[in-house]
CSV table of C-alpha atoms in Angstrom, one decimal:
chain,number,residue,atom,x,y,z
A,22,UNK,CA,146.6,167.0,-12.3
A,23,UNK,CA,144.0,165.2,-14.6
A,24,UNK,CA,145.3,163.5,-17.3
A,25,UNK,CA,142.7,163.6,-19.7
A,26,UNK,CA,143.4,161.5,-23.2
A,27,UNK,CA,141.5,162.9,-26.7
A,28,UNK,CA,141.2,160.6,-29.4
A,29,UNK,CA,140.6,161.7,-32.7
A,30,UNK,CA,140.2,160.0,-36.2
A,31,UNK,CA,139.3,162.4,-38.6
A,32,UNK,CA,139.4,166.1,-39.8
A,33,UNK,CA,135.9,167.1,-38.7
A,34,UNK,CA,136.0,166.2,-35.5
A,35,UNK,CA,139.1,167.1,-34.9
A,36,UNK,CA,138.0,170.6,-36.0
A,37,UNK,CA,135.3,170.9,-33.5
A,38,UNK,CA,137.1,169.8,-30.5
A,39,UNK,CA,139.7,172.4,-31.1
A,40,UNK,CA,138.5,175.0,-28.3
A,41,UNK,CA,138.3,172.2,-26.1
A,42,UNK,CA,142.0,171.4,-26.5
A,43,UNK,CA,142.9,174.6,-26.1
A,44,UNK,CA,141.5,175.6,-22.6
A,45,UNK,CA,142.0,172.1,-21.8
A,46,UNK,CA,146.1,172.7,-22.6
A,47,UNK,CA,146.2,176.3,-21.1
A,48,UNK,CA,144.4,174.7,-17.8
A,49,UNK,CA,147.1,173.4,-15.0
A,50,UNK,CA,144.5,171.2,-13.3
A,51,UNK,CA,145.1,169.4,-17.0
A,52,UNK,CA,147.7,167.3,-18.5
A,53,UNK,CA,146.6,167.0,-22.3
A,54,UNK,CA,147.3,164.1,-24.4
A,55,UNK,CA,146.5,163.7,-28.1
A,56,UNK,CA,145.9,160.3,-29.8
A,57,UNK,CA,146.2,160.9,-33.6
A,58,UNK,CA,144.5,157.4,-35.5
A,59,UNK,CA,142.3,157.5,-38.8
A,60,UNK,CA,142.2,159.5,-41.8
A,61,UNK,CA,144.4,161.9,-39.7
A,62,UNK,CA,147.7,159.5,-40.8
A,63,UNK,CA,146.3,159.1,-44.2
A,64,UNK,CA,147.9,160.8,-47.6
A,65,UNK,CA,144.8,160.0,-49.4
A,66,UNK,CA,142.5,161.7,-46.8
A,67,UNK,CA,145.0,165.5,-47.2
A,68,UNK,CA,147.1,163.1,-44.1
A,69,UNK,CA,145.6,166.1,-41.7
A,70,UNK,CA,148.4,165.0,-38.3
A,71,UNK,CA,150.5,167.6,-40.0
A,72,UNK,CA,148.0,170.2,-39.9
A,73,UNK,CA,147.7,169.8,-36.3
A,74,UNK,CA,151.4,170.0,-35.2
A,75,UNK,CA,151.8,173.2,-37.7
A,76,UNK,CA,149.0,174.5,-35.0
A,77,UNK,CA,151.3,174.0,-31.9
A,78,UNK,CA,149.5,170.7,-31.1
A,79,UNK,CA,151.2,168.3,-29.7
A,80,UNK,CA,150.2,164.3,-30.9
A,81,UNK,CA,151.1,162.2,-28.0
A,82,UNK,CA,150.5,159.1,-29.9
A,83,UNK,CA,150.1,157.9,-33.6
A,84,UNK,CA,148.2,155.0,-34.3
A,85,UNK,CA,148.0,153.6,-38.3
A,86,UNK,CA,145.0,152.3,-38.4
A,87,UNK,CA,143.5,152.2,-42.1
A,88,UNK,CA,144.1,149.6,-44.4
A,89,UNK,CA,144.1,150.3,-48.9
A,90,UNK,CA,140.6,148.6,-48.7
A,91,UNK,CA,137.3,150.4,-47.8
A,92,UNK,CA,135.2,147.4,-47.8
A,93,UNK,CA,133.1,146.8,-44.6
A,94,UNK,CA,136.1,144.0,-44.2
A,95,UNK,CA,139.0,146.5,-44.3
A,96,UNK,CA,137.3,148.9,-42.3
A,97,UNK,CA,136.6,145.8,-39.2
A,98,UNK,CA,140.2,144.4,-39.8
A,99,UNK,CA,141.0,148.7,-39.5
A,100,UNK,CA,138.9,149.0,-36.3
A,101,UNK,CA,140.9,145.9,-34.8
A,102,UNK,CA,144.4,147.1,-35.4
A,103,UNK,CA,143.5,150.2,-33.8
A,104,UNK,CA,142.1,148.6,-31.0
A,105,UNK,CA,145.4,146.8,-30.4
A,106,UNK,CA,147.2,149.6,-30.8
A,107,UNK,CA,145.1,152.1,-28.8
A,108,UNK,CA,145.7,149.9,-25.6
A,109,UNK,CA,148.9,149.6,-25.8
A,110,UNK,CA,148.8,153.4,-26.0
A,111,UNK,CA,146.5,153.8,-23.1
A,112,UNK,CA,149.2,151.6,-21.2
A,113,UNK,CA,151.8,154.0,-21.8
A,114,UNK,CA,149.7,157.5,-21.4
A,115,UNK,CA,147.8,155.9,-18.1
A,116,UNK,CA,145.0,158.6,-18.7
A,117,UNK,CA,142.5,159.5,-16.2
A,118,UNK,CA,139.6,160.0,-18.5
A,119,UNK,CA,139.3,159.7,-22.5
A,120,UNK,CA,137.2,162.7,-24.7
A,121,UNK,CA,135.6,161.4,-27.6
A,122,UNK,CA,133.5,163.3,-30.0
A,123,UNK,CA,130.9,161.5,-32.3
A,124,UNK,CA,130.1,158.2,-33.7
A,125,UNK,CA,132.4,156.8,-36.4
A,126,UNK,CA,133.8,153.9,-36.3
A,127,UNK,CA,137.2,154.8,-35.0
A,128,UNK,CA,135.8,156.3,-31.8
A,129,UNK,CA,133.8,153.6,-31.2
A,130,UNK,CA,137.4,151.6,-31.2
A,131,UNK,CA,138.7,154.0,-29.5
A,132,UNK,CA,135.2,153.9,-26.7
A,133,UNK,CA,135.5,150.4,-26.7
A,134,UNK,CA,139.6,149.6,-25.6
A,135,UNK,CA,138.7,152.3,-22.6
A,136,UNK,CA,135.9,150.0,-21.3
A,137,UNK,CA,138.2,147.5,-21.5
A,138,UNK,CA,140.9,149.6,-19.6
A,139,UNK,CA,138.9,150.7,-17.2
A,140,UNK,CA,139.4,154.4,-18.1
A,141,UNK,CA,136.6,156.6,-18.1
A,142,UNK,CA,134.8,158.7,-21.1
A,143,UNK,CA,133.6,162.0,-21.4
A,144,UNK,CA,131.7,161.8,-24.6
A,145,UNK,CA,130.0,164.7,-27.3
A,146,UNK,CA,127.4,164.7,-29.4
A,147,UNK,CA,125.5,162.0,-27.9
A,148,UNK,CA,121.8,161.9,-28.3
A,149,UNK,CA,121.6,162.3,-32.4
A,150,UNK,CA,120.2,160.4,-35.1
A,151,UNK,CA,121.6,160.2,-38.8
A,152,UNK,CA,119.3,156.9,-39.6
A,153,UNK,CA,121.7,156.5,-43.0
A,154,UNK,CA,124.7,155.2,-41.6
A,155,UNK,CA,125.9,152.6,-39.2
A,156,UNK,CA,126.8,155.6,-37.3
A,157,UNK,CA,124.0,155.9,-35.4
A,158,UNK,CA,124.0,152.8,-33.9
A,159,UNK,CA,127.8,153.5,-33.1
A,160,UNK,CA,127.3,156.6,-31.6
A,161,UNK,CA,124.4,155.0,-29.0
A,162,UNK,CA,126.9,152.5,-28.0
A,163,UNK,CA,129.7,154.6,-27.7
A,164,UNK,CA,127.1,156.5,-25.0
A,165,UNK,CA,126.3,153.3,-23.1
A,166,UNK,CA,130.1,153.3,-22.5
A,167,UNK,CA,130.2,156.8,-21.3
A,168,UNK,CA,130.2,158.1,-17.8
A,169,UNK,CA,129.7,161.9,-19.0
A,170,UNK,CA,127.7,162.9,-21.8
A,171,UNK,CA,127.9,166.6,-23.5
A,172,UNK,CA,124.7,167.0,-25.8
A,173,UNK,CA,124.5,169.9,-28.4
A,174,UNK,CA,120.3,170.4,-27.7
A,175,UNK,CA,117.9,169.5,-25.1
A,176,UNK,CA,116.3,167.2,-27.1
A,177,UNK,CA,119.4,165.2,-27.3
A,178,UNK,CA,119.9,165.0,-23.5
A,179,UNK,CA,116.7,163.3,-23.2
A,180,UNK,CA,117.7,160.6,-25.9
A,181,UNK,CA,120.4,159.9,-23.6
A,182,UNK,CA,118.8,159.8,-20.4
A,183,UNK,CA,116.1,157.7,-22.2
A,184,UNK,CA,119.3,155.0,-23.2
A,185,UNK,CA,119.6,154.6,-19.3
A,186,UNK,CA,122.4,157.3,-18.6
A,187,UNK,CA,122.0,158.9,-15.1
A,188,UNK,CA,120.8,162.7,-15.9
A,189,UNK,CA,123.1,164.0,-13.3
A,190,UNK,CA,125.9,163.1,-15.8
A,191,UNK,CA,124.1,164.0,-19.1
A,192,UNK,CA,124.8,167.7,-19.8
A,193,UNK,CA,123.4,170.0,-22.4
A,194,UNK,CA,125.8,172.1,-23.5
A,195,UNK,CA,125.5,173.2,-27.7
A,196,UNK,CA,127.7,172.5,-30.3
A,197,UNK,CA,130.9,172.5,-30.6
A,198,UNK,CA,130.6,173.9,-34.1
A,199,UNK,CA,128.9,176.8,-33.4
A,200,UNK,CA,131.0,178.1,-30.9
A,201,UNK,CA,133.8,178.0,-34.0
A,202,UNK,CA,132.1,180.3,-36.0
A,203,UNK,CA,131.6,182.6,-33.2
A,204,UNK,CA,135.3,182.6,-32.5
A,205,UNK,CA,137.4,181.8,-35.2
A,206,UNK,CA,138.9,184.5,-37.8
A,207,UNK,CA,136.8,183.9,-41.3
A,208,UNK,CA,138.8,184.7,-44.1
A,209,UNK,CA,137.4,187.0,-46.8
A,210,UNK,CA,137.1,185.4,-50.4
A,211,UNK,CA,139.9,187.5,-51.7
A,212,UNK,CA,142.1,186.0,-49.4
A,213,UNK,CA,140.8,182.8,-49.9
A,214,UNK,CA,141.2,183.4,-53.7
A,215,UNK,CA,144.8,183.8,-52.8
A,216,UNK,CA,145.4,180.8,-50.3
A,217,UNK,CA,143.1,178.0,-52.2
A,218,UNK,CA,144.6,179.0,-55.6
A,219,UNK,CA,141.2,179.2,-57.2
A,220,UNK,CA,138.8,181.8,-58.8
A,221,UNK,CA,135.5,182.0,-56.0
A,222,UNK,CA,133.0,184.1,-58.3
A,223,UNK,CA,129.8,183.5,-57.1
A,224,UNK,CA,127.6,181.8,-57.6
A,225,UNK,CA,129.2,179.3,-55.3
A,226,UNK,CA,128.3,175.5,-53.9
A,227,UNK,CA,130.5,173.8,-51.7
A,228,UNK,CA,130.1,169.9,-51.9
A,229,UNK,CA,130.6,167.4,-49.6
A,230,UNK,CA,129.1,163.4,-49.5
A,231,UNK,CA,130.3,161.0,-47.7
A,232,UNK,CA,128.9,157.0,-48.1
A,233,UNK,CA,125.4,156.4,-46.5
A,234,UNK,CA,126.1,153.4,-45.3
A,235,UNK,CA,123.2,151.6,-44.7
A,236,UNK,CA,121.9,152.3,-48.7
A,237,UNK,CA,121.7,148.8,-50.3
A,238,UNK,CA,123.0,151.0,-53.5
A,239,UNK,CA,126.6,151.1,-54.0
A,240,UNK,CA,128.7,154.5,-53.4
A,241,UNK,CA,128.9,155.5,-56.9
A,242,UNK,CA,125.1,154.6,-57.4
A,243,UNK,CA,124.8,157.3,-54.5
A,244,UNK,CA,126.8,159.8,-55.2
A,245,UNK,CA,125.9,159.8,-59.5
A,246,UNK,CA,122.6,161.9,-59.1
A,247,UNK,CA,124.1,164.5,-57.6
A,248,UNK,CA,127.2,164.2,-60.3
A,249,UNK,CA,124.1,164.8,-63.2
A,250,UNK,CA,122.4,167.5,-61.1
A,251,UNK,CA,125.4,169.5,-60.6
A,252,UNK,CA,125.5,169.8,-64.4
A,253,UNK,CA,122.0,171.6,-64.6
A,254,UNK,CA,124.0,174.5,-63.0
A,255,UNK,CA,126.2,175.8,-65.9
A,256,UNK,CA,126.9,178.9,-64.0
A,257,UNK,CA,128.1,177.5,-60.5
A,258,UNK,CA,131.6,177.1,-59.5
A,259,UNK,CA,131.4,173.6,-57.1
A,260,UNK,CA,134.4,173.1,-54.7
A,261,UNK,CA,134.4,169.6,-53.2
A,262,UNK,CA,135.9,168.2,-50.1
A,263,UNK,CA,136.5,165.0,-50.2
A,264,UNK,CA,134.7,161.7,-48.8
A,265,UNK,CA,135.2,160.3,-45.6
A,266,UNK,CA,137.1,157.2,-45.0
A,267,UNK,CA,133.6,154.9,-44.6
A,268,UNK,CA,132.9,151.8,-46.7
A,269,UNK,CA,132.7,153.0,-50.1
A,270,UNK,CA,134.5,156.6,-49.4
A,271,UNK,CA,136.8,156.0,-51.7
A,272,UNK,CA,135.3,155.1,-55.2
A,273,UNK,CA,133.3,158.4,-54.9
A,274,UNK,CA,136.8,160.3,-54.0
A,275,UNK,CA,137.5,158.9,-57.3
A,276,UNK,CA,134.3,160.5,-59.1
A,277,UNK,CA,135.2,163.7,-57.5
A,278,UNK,CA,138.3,163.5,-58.8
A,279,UNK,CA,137.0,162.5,-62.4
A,280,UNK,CA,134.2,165.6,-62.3
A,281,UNK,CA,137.0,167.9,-61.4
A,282,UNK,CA,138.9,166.9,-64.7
A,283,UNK,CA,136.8,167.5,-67.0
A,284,UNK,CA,135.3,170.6,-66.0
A,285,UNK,CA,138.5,172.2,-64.6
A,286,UNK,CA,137.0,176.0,-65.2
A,287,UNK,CA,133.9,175.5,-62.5
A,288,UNK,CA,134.8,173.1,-59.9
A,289,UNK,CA,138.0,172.4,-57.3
A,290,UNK,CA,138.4,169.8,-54.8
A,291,UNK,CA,140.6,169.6,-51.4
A,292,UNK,CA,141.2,166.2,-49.7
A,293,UNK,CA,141.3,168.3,-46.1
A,294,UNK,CA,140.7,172.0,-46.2
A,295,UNK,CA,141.1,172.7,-42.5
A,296,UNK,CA,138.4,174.4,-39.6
A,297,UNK,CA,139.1,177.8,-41.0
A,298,UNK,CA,139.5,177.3,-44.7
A,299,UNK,CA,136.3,175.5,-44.6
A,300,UNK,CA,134.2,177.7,-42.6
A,301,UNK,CA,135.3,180.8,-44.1
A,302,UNK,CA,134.7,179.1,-47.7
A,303,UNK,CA,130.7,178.4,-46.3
A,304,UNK,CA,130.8,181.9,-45.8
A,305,UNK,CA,131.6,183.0,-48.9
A,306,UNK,CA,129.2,180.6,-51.3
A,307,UNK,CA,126.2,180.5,-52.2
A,308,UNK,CA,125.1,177.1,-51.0
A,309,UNK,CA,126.4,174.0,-49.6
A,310,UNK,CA,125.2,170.9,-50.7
A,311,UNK,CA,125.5,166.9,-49.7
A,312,UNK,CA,124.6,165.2,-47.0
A,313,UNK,CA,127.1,166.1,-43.9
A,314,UNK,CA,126.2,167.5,-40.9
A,315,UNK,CA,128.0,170.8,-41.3
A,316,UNK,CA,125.2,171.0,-43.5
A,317,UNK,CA,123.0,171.2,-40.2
A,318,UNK,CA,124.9,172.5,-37.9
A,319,UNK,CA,127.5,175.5,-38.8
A,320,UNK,CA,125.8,176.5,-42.4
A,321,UNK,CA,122.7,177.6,-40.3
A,322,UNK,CA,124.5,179.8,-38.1
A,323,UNK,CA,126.1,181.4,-41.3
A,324,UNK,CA,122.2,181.6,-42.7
A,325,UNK,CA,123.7,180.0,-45.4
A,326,UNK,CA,121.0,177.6,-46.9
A,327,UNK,CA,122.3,174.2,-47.2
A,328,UNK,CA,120.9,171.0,-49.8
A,329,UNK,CA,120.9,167.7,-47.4
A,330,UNK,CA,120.4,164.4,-49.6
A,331,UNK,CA,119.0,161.6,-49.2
A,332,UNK,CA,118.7,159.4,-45.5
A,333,UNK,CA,122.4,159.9,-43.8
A,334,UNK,CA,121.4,162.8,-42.0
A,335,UNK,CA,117.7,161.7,-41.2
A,336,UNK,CA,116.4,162.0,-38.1
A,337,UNK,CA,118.8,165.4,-37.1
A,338,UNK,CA,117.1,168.3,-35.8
A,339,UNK,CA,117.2,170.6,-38.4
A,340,UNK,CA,117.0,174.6,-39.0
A,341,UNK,CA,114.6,176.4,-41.4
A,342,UNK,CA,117.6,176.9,-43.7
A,343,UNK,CA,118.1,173.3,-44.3
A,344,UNK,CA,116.3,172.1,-47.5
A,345,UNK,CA,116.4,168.5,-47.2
A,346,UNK,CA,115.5,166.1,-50.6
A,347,UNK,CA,115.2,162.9,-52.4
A,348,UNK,CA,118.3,161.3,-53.8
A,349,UNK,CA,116.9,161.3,-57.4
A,350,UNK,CA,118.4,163.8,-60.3
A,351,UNK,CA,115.3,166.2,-59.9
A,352,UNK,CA,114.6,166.1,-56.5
A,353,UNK,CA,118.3,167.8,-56.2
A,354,UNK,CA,118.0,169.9,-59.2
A,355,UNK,CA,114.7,171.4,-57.2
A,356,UNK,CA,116.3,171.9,-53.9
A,357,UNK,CA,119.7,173.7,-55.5
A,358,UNK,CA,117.4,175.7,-57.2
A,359,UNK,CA,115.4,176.9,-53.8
A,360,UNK,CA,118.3,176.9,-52.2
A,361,UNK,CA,120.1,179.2,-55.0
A,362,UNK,CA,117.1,181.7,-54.2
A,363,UNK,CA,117.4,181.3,-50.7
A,364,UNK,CA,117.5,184.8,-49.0
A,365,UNK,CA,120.3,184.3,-46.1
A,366,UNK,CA,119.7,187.9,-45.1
A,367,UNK,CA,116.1,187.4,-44.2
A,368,UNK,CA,116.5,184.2,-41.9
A,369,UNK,CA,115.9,185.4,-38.6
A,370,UNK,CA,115.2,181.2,-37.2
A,371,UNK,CA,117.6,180.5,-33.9
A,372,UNK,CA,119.6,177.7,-34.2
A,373,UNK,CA,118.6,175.0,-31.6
A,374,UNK,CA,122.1,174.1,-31.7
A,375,UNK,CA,123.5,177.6,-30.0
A,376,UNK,CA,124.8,177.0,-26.6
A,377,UNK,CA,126.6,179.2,-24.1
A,378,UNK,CA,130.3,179.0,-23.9
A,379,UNK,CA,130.1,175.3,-24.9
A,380,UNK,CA,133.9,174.3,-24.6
A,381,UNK,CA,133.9,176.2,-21.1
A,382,UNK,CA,131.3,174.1,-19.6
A,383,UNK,CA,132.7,171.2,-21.2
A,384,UNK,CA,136.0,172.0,-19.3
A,385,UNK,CA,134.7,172.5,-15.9
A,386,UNK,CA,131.8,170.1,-15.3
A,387,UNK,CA,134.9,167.7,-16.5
A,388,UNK,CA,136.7,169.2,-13.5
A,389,UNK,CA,133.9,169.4,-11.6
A,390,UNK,CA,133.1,165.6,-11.7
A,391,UNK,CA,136.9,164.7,-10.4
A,392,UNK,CA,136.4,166.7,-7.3
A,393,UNK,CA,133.7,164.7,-6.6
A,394,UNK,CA,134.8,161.5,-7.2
A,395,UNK,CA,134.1,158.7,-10.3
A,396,UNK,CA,132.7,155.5,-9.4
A,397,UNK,CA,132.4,153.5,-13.0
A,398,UNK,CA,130.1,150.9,-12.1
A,399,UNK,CA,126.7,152.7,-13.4
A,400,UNK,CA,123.2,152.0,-12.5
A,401,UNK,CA,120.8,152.4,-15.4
A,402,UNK,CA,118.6,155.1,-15.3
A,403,UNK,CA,114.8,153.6,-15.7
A,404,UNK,CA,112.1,156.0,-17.3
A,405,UNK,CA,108.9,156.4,-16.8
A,406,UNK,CA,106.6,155.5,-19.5
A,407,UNK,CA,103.2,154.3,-20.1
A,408,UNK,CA,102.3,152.0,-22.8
């Protein structure tokens, strides 16, 4: 039996791994074991740990990791406590591979204790750029530290390959995300109407922005234009999610908060509103706007257009329904506006994110690569190229 170890740190990827967990957990070549860390233990972050066991999930281990502070020296002392923690944990759990998903900073802990341990990774989403945040230099390392790689387009498999990764163990494989919106039940609005607690007359926007952390601009400074543009829209009812826990995450949770309050009548926000709350509400609106990837990845599928600001996300593939802008007042007045007129019913563009039973393949080339046996010292991977 293969013990394989998830980590996860936060609500959105803990989302998208979801169908992997569940054919992982109904497979008896599999023992599953869960490592809750993150925002997933945190009240001020909708303290998501609880959503999971509601589900039937079953969190293994529970590792506090975040600190009151969201400076870049809260978040390093963060990143070591978890590191402590996380291998004493892989002590106990002695797993036979760890699944990470992404490229924040707690799965780059959680990538680099593993090393250290000796265990192997199976990681996702490598391959991707977002050239705004320090994730993207996380999420390259935490593939140098991988021995299998599960890439959501073609394009991405190459990047890897191109870090020095064998292509025998790079796999394309699509999205995560999308597979979700294929499978899970969307809720109509009435019924979301019912379970949110709020009035969703359209038109519609729902909001999320999280820090871009490279911006020499502070978090408020970043998140302020959008504040004003919002305003040009009289008529739009704006549900937020909230920020994620990066350097400077906080102080715009605050501005969230203080928008809400005084204009109670045409806007909500939700710390965590959970994988099928959240997808069923980008069904129902009119636009979503900010700069996270579901922006890129599961509003497309929906043909819902999407508003993506400013650098976090730069350097993503992105579908013809993404209307990427500037991060001034009028550069995202414009693209709400285009995006407001946006036709969803007349976008006929694939998405090159759309794989083929992603979670499936996931599982068994896992599987596959135990039969044949692991050996973790790597060779790197030379490519050709001509100067």
């Amino acid at each position: 039996m293969i013990k394989l170890c998830v980590v996860t740190g936060s609500r959105a990827e803990y989302g998208l791994l979801k169908p992997v967990l569940d054919r992982v957990g109904q497979d008896p070549d599999f023992k599953l074991q869960i490592i809750a860390t993150g925002s997933h233990l945190d009240t001020r972050y909708g303290h998501s740990c609880e959503d999971m066991e509601s589900s039937g999930i079953m969190i293994d281990e529970k590792i506090e990791m975040n600190l009151a502070s969201d400076t870049s020296l809260g978040i390093c002392k963060s990143m070591g406590l978890e590191m402590i923690s996380l291998s004493e944990a892989y002590q106990r759990l002695k797993p036979d591979m760890v699944l990470l998903l992404g490229d924040r900073y707690e799965i780059f802990a959680a990538a680099s204790a593993a090393v250290i341990c000796n265990i192997p990774i199976a990681h996702i989403h490598g391959g991707e750029i977002t050239r705004g945040a320090y994730d993207d230099s996380m999420r390259h390392a935490i593939s140098k530290m991988s021995y299998l790689h599960f890439t959501s387009t073609m394009e991405y498999r190459k990047r890897v390959i191109q870090l020095g990764e064998a292509p025998d163990r790079v796999y394309w494989v699509g999205a995560l995300g999308i597979e979700n919106m294929k499978t899970i039940k969307l809720l109509t609005s009435q019924e979301l109407e019912k379970k949110l607690r709020i009035s969703l007359a359209p038109p519609i926007a729902l909001v999320t922005f999280h820090p871009a952390t490279l911006d020499q601009e502070s978090s408020s400074s970043q998140f302020k234009p959008l504040e004003d543009a919002l305003l040009h829209f009289p008529d739009l009812f704006v549900v937020f999610t909230k920020s994620n826990s990066d350097t400077g995450g906080n102080r715009i949770n605050e501005m969230i908060d203080a928008y809400v309050s005084r204009n109670p009548n045409k806007s909500a926000v939700f710390p965590s509103l959970g994988s099928q709350n959240y997808l069923s509400l980008m069904n129902c609106c009119q636009a979503v706007i900010g700069n996270s990837s579901s922006g890129i990845l599961e509003a497309p599928f929906l043909k819902v257009p999407s508003v993506n600001i400013g650098n976090r996300q730069e350097g993503r593939i992105a579908p013809a329904s993404v209307i990427s802008c500037g991060s001034s007042v009028n550069e995202i007045v414009a693209a709400i506006q285009e995006a407001l007129a946006f036709d969803r019913y007349k976008e006929k563009a694939p998405n090159p994110y759309e794989g083929l039973d992603t979670s499936k393949q996931i599982v068994s080339i896992m599987k596959q690569t135990f039969k044949k046996g692991i050996h973790l010292e790597k060779h790197f991977y030379d490519v050709e190229w001509r100067m």
